[in-house]
């Protein structure tokens, strides 16, 4: 037979095998066995072996072996580069290794004692397998007698090597698709399905239930209470361990009718219940979940007790599509949280109305922030003795196009839950800098302005850079600003938070602790943080000088501040009796309606140069 006919016959046989449905559907080991079998029988080669290169490229391991006299066999053999350097160099540089006299070939002679002589191998034809530019293995044809390899045989060996390369490429693609599917549908921390996977399951159930009249399911939204306290006290790693432990408990928890459990947010989970969704049964399921979460857990030798707020909705009563159901369950959960935490709340029309208005308000607030449509009012802080304005506090205000002026409490919670606090803080900082720039250009510079920082801003290490850029843009000195941080926001010991505060001080600004006495600040933490002012919360000022407990608390705060060398501002001063008592106790600075309510910048200018005790 001519070489051309032989060449065609070999390649037709390979194409027939590689394109057959049975071969395509086989696993890797069976595919390699089929290829080695085809090469051995078609070429009448004594041994055909297929080897795979390891990840570091210094060893090949046998994957398949065909013997002409013994059929298929698999013997785990490894060849390492350190014992056979010439052979490995040849694999990386040659298209084929054609060694009719393998014993004497400098590329393969190192195999004599350990491989060729024990097996009686005389001639060798190796075709390296490349995946892209990387050597990934070799197919080895071995003859027990001297053999001169023909061009069709060499071409056939390289064609099989290319086929194995295609198999490798396809398997790598399959693995990448599986990894992508995992990343897309599963949470990396807990291994639970994620929100995307949960959405797809809810949609599938909705489509299924639409074909079955009278059937439905329940969706339970779970939010861990006070996980932020764990993060503050034990760091993010501690919080993650709590989340992972709760996830394991929910995964292992037997719930009658359970369909799917997922992690749908940072500290939020969701459960689908397909059967037995009557109120009594769901109440029992809720009790199981709450009990599972509240069992003590130990993290770093500390025993914690977690609780959760749960919202429940049902299909089709509380929503006809995926997003409606998710919003309903989440809205019910928030309602439970607002009513005291560690509670369950079923969705209702009243909650729907509240959730819808909250959703609309969130969108309007987001747009107001983007359009710079929020206002900043200023409330004076005065000297106790002569009531002259010492500094001012910037307070955000929103004139809603339909509802008019909204109190901050009405929209700040919406901003926090929507993740808008950093954006809102940037708007306030920019407006303050603009007002200061304009006032200075008119020859009426404003007093030092205090700006409130949300906890989200304090934990963002980009804040100092943002402040610096704003100061430079508007020509404002850092010493013209003072930043107020609530006691709640600094109760953690985060090094990142401390670094952020120190960088703000390095810009020339001073720091003040707002609402002092309502949080959990320790003396040791105050000692090591760069604060220069305390603001006594208005709740302790309201009933002095008549309430003995408030007097005791206020006196202790004043004493603490003196010991730490810090200024003190009393907030919420509304009566002359309060002013006189605070003055007698040596409180240097006062703020409250007795002197002025928060006012727009234009009204503030009129107050600036006059004592404010008679302003009301």
Phi, psi and omega in degrees: 000135180292158180299325179297315180295320179298315179304311181297317181298315180301311186288327175297320179296318179294317179296319180300317180292308188291339180259003179285142180303322181296318179294316181299324182276352182287163174279176186299313184298322180289325176297314180295322177297319180295319180293317179293324177297315180299314181296317182296315183284320184290322183263355183052053178262139183296319182221136173231120180235150178238132186236150180241135179280140177283175187295328182272353175076021181239014179204144171241141181240137180291136178249326183211148178217128174243131177242131185301323181268344186234007180069212183279145177207153176224117177237114181296110179233143177234137174242127185252150184295324183299332178271339186222059186297322182295320181294318181293325175297319180294321179301321184284336187249338185261149174284323173218158171246102182262102184236088178293327175247076187298330182295327185257353182288125183300338180284332188237357185299335181294347181274355190308301189288321187268344188225302186294308184296314178299328183262350179075028183279135181246311183242152187221138171225110182246135176241111179299149178252123180245135171252102189068236178260004184260130175291122184242354180168194181203144168255132189238121175257124187234129181245140180278353175234165179295134184216133174262120186281132181275166180297317176300324180292317178297316179297321180295318179298317180291327178294322176294319177301319178294324178296318177296323177300318178296321177298315179300316181297318180296318179295321178297321178295318178299317179296318181294324178293321178294318178296319178296318179297322179293312181299322182288329190243355183228149180276129186290329182285315188256341186079358177283157170304148181262187184298320179300314179297320180295317177302314182297323179291318178299316178300317179299316180295320179300313180298324179289317183291332180297338179267357183232098182299137175088355180259153180201190179205167179244146178238125181247124179255126186243128177233122179292135180275137171057034175294333179301324179297323177293316179299318180294320185275330186238001181085167182298326180296320177295317177299320179295324179292325176296313180300316181297320180293317178297321178299316178298321179295315180294323179297322183273348185287127176278120177235123181300121179088007182295134179251313184205142172239134183219156168262116189251001179191185183307304179237030185238141178231164177218147181228137174255131176242120187265329184237163178053058183261018175291162189302317181297318181293318179295321177302321179292319178299316179300317179300319178297317181295314181296320179294319179299318182286324187278351175302139182303142173231149185247121177235119180051049177066012176250131180268125181241150172236115181261153172231171181215150172258135186235139174241141184233134171224166184229146171260134006263002189300321189253009179166139182257357178220172187300308185295323178298318180293317179297317179295322181296314181295319180293320179296320178296321178298314180298324178296319177297319182294319180292338181265016173127359179065168181054034183233166172244140178226125174277146181292146180214171180296327179294317177294323178301316180296317179295316181295320180295316180293325178294319179297316179296316181298322178300315178297319180292322179293318178302318180292321179297321178294315181296326183268007181055043185262006176274155180249161174236123173257162183232134175245127182293149168244123191245159174288136184297322186289303186249002177062023173281146181292123180261318179205177180224153177250129178275128183232126183287142177223152181226119174266098183289137184300337181246322186266357180075204181295125180255137176292145181307324181299337182282335183236344180293323178294322176297316180298319182293314181291335180268001180072032185254004187296322179293318178296318180295319178298323178294321178298316180296314180300318181294317181295320178299315180296321177297315180297320180293318179298315182294318180296319180294322181294336179268001179081018179232069182301144182273157174295171176306135184252128177267132181239131179283136175249130175284159179302324179297325179287319182297327182274000180263113184290356177275351185301310182303319179295320179298316179298315181300316180296322180292319178299315180294322182296321185254006177066038181252136177279148179300330181290348178278351183241148173229137184250131181256131180235132180291153179300325179298323185288341184248015184285345175279169180248033183297128176294326179297317179296317179297320179295320179297315180297318180295324179292325176295319178295323179296337177282352180106356182275156174255160183241144180230141174269118182269153177056039185295140179104348182260350184250215188229034181294138176258157180298322181295323180289318179298324182297329186256004177252148190275052179268146180238358183213142172246141174243116180288128183299144183300336182296335179271342182271333190305318188253008174277150008266025186263338184261118184295322181294316180295324177297315181297317180295315182296318178297322180292323178293318178299318178295319178299314182298318179298319180297329180265001180068037183247148173288158178231133173245129174265121181269157172073030179282118186235347183233158178293327178298317178298316181299313183295317181296316180296322178295318179297330181272001176085020175285120190283326190230143183229152178213133179163177184294342176301330182256314178186142169280168175299134185228157175296164185301323181295319179288329180297322182300324181290336182270343193301317189268004185237150171301147189253000183296331182260013186286336183280000000 
